[in-house]
Coordinates of C-alpha atoms in Angstrom, one line a residue:
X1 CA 12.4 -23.9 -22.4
X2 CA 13.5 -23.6 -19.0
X3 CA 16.5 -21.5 -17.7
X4 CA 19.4 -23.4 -15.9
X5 CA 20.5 -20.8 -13.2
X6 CA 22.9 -21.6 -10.5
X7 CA 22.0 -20.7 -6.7
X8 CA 22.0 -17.0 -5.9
X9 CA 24.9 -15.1 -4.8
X10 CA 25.6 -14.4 -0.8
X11 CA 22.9 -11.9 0.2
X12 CA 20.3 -12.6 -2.6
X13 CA 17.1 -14.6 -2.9
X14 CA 15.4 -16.2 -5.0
X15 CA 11.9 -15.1 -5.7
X16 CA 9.9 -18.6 -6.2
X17 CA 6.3 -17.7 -8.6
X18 CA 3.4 -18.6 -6.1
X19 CA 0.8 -21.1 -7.2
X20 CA -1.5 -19.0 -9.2
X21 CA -4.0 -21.5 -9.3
X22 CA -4.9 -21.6 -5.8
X23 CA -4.7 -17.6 -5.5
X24 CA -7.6 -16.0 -4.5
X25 CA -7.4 -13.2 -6.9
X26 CA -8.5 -16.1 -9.6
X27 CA -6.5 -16.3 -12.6
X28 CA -8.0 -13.8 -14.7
X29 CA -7.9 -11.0 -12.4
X30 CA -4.3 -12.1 -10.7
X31 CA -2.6 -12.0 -14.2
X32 CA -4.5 -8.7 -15.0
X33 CA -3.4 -7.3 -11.6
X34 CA 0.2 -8.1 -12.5
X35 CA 0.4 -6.9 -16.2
X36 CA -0.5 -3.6 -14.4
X37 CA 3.0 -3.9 -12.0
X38 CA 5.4 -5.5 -14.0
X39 CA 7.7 -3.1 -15.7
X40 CA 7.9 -3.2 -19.4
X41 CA 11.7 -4.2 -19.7
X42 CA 10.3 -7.8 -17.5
X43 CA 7.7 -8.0 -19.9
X44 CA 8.8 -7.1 -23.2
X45 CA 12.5 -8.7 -23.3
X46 CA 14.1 -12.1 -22.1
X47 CA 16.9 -12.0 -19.6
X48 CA 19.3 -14.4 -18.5
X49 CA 18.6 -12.8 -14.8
X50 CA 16.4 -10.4 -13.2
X51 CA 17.4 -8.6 -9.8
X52 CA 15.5 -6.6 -7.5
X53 CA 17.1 -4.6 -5.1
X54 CA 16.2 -1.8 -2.8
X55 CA 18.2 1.3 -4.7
X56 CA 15.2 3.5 -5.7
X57 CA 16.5 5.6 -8.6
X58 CA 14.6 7.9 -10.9
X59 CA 17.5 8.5 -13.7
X60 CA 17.3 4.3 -14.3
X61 CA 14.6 3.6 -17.0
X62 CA 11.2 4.3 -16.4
X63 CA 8.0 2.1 -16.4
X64 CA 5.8 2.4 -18.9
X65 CA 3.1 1.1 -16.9
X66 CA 3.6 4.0 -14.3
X67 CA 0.1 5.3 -13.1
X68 CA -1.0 9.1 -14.5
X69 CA -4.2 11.4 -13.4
X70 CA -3.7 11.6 -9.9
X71 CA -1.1 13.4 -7.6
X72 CA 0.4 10.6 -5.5
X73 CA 1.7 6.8 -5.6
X74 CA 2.5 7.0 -9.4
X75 CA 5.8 5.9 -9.2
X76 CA 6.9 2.6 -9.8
X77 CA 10.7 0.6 -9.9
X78 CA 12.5 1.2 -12.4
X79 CA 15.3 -0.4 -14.1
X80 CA 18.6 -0.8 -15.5
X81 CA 20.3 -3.2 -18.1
X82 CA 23.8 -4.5 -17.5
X83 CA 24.1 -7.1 -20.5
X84 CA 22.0 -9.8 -20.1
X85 CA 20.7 -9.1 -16.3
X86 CA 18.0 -6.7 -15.6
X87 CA 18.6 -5.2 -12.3
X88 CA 15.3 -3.2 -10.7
X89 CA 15.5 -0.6 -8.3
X90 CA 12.4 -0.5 -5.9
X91 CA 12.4 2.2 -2.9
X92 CA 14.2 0.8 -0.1
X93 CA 12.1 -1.9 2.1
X94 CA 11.9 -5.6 3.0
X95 CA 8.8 -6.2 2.0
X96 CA 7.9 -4.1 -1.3
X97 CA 11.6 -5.7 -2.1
X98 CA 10.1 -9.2 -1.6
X99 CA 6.8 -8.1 -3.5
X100 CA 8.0 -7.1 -6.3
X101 CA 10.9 -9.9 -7.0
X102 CA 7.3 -12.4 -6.5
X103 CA 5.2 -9.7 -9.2
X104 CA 7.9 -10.5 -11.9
X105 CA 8.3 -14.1 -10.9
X106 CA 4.7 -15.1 -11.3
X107 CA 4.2 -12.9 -14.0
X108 CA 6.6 -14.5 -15.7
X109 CA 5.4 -18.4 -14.8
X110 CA 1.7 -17.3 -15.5
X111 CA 2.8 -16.4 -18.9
X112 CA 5.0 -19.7 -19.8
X113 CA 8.5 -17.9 -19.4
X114 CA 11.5 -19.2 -17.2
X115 CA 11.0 -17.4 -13.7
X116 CA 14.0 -19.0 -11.9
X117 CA 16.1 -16.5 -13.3
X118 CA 14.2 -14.0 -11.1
X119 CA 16.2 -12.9 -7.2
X120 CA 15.9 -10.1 -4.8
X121 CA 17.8 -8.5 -2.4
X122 CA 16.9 -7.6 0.9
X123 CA 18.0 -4.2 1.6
X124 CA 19.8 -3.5 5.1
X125 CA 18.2 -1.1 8.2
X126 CA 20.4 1.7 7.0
X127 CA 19.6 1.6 3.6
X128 CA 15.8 1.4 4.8
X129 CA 16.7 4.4 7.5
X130 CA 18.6 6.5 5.5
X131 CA 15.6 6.5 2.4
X132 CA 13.3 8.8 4.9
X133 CA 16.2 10.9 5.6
X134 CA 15.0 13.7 3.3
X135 CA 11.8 13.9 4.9
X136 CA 11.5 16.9 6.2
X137 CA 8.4 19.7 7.6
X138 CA 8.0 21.6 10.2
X139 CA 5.4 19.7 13.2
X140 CA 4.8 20.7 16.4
X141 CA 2.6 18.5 17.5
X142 CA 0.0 18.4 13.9
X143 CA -2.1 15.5 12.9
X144 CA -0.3 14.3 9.6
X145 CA -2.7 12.6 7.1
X146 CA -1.1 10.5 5.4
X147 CA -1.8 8.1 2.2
X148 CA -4.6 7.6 -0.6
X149 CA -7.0 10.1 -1.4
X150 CA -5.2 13.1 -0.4
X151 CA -6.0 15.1 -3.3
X152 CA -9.5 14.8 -2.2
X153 CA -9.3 15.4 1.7
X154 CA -6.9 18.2 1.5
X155 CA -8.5 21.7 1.0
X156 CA -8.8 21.9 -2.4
X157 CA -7.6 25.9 -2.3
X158 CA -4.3 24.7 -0.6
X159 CA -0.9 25.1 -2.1
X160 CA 0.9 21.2 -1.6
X161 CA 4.9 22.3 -1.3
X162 CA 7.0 19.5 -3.0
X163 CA 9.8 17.9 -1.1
X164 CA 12.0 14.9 -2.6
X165 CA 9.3 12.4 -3.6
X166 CA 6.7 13.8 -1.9
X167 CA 4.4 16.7 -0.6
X168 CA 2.5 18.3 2.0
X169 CA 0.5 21.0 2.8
X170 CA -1.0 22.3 5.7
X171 CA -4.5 23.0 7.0
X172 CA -7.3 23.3 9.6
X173 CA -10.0 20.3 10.4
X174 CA -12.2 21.0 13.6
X175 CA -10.1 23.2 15.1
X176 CA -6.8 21.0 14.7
X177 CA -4.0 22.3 12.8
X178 CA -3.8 19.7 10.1
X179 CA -0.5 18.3 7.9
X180 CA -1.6 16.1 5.0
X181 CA 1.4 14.4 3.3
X182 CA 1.6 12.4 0.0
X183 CA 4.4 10.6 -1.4
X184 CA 4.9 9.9 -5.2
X185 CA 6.1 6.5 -4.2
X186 CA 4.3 3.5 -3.0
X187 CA 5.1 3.0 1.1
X188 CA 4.6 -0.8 1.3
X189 CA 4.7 -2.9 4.1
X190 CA 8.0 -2.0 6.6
X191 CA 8.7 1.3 4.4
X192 CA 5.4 2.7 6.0
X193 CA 6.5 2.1 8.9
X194 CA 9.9 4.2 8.6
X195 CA 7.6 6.9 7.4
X196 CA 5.8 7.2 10.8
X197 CA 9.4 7.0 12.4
X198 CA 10.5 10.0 10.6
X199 CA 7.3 11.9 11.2
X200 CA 7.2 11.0 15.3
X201 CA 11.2 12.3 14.9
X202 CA 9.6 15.7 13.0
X203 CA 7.0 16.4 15.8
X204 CA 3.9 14.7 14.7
X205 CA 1.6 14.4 17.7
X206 CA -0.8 12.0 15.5
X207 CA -1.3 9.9 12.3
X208 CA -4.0 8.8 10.4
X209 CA -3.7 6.6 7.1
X210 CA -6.3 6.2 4.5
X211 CA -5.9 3.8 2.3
X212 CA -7.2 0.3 1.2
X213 CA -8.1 -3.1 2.6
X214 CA -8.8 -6.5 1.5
X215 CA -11.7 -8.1 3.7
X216 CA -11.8 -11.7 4.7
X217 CA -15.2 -12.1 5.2
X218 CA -17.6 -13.4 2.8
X219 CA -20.9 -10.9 2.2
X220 CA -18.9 -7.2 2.7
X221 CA -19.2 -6.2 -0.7
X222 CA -16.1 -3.9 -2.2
X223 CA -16.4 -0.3 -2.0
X224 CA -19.5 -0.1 0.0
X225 CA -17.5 0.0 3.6
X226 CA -14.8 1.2 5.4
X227 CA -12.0 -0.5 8.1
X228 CA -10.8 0.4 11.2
X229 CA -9.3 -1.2 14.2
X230 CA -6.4 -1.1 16.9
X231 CA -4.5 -4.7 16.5
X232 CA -2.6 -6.3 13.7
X233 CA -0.9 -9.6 13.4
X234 CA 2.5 -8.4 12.3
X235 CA 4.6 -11.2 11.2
X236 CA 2.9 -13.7 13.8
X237 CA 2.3 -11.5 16.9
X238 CA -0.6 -9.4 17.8
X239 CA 0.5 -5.5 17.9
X240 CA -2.0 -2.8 19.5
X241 CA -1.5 0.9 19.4
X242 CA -3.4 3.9 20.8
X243 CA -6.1 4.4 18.3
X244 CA -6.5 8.0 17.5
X245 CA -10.2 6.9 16.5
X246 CA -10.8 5.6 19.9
X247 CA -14.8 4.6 19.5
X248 CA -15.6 7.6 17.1
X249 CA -15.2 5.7 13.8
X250 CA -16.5 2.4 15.0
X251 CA -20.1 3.9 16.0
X252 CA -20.6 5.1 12.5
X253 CA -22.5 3.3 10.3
X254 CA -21.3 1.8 7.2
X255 CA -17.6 1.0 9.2
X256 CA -16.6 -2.7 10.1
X257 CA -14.4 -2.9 12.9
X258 CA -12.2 -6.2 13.3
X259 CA -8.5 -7.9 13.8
X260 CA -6.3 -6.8 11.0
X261 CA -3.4 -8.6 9.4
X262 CA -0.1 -7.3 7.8
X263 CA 0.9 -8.9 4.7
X264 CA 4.4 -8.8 3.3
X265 CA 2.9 -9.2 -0.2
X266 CA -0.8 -9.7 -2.1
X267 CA 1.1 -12.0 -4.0
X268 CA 1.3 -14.7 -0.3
X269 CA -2.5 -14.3 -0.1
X270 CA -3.7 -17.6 -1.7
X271 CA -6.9 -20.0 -0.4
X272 CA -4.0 -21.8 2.3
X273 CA -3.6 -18.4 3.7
X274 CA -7.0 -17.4 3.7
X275 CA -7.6 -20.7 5.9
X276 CA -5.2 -19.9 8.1
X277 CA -6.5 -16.1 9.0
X278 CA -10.1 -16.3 8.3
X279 CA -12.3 -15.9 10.7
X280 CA -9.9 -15.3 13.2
X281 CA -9.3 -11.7 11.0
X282 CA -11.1 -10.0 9.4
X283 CA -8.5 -7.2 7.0
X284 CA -5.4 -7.4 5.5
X285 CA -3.5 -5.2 3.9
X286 CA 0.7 -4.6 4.3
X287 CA 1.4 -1.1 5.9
X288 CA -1.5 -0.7 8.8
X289 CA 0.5 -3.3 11.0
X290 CA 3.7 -1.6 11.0
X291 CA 2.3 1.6 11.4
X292 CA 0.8 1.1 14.2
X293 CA 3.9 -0.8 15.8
X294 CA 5.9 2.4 14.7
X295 CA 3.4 4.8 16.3
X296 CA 3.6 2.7 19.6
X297 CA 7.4 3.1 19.9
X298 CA 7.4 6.7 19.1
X299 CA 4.4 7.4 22.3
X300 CA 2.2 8.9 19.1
X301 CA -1.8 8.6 18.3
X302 CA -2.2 6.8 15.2
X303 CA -5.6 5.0 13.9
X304 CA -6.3 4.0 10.5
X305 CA -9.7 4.5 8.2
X306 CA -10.0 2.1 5.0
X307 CA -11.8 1.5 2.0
X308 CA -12.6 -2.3 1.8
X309 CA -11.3 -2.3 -1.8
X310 CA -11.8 -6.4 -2.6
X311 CA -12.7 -9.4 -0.3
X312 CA -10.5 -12.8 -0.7
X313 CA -12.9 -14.6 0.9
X314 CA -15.7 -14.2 -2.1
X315 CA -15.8 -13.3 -5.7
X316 CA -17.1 -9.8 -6.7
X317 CA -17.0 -7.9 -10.2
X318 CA -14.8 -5.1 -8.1
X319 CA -11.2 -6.2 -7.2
X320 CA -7.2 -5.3 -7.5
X321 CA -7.4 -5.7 -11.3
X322 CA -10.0 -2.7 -12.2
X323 CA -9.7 -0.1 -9.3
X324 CA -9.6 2.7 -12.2
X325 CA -13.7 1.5 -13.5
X326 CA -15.7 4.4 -13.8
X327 CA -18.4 2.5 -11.1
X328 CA -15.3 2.0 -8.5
X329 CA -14.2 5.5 -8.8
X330 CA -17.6 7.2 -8.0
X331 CA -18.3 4.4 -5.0
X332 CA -14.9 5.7 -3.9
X333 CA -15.8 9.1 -3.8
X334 CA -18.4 9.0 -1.8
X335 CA -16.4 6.9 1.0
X336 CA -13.6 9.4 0.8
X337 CA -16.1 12.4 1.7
X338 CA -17.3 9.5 4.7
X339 CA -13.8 9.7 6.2
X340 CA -13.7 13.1 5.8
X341 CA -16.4 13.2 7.6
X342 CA -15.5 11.0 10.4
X343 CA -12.2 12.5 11.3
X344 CA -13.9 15.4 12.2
X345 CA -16.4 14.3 14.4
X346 CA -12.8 12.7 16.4
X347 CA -11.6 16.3 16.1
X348 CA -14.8 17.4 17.7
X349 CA -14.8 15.0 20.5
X350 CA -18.3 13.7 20.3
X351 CA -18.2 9.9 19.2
X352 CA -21.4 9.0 19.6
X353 CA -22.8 11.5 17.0
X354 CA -23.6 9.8 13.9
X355 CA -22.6 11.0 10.0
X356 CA -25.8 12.4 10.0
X357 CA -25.5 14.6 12.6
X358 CA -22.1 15.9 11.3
X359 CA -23.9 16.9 8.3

């Protein structure tokens, strides 16, 4: 059966299912990637409507899905019921707004259910501002670390002091006094941006983030490499920023260096997009981009280091769907102690010494 639902109120969107059949996740691994988001009240009941909205609040009901064993980006939207219409509360941002809305809607289509009844609502610049307002360390001038793999970069003797949704702790790398911060949310997209906003505002003199990419080049096997560059194509213009890296991370074996692109959502990323980018770029992920835009405005360093977690542009056993295999874990591991690795030779000031030479 499907819904009848009249056009959205003033202010809200509607959140049209993508065609899943021209994805390049595949089907099998796109509909396992979003049985892993959706949050159990989508799944489990039917609604007359669904709303997402950017009003992040942990006393609304609770995934079920929520991720457990590791110290940062467990938490998920929750949710609230108001009669028929499920209303869910994502942290405050454009784009993880729009992503989500488009994780329920093709959820929903992939699994034969009405997903017209699904919307979203944008949330405003002050709502967006006003959610890093209770971010708040002490910098003077500290490299802040931010992102995945914390637990693992961090000194593992150090003491992380909790803040509201997140946590830090301080340290020494090379000679650099050293912030690593976490947050128990996901930053997507625009959000990570406001985060390195705040962090210029508290003194940072530098940011690094570690996180993820999706390659879009045939043969670079996920896993196996990391990312880094100085340019994204945010929103359909080329931004550059002064890469903390400089050429210390690109000389390195093992690390591609290439044109990025920011991506609202891994939901957009189907075979028509993939024409359109590829070869022109060569990553893609949604939070380097505005990052780096952030880091230009505020006069800081900021440079990013990546794990190539999947590639669009060619099938591979590892994607999105089954980051937690043992086999993906381990690879993991051992490019986590590479970045660990590479950040200090920038802290040394010797690019052209090799990982080997660190060692």
């Amino acid at each position: 059966m499907t819904s009848v639902l009249a056009e959205p109120s003033p202010g809200l969107l509607r959140a049209a299912p993508i065609d899943f059949h021209r994805h390049t996740m595949g089907l099998d691994s796109l509909l396992r990637y979003l049985q892993l988001k959706v949050h159990h009240l989508a799944k489990e009941q039917d609604w007359d409507a669904i709303r997402v909205i950017g009003d992040y609040d942990r006393k609304a009901v609770v995934s079920r899905f929520e991720k457990t064993g590791k110290l940062f980006n467990i938490e998920r939207p929750t949710a609230t019921i108001r009669g028929r219409e499920l209303i869910v509360r994502a942290f405050p941002g454009a784009d993880y707004v729009q992503h989500y809305a488009l994780i329920i809607a093709t959820f929903l289509a992939m699994t034969g259910r009405p997903a017209d009844i699904v919307t979203y609502q944008p949330p405003g610049q002050a709502e967006c501002r006003a959610a890093f307002d209770a971010l708040d360390l002490p910098l003077d001038g500290e490299l802040v670390i931010v992102g995945w793999g914390l637990q693992h970069l961090a000194p593992k003797e150090g003491v992380w002091t909790r803040g509201p949704g997140y946590a830090w702790q301080r340290g020494e790398l090379a000679g650099r006094r050293v912030v690593y911060l976490g947050f128990l949310h996901s930053i997507w997209g625009d959000v990570a941006g406001r985060v390195v906003t705040r962090l210029a505002e508290l003194g940072a003199g530098d940011v690094v983030y570690v996180g993820k990419v999706g390659s879009l080049t045939p043969g670079i096997e996920p896993n196996t490499w990391l990312a880094t560059g100085n340019t994204s194509l945010v929103r359909g213009s080329l931004v550059s920023w002064n890469d903390f890296f400089g050429d210390t991370a690109a000389a390195q074996g093992g690390v591609h260096s290439g044109l990025h692109v920011s991506s609202p959502s891994i939901l957009l990323e189907g075979r028509d997009w993939l024409a359109q980018h590829s070869p022109s770029y060569t990553f893609v992920d949604p939070e380097i981009g505005p990052m780096g835009a952030a880091a230009g405005q505020a006069g800081i360093g900021f440079g990013y280091l990546h794990v190539i977690s999947n590639n669009l542009a060619a099938h591979y056993p590892a994607d999105l769907s089954n980051e937690r295999h043992e086999n993906v874990l381990r690879r993991r591991a051992v490019l986590i102690d590479r970045i660990r690795t590479i950040i200090s030779l920038r802290l040394v000031g010797h690019p052209a010494h090799s990982l080997e030479e660190a060692r």
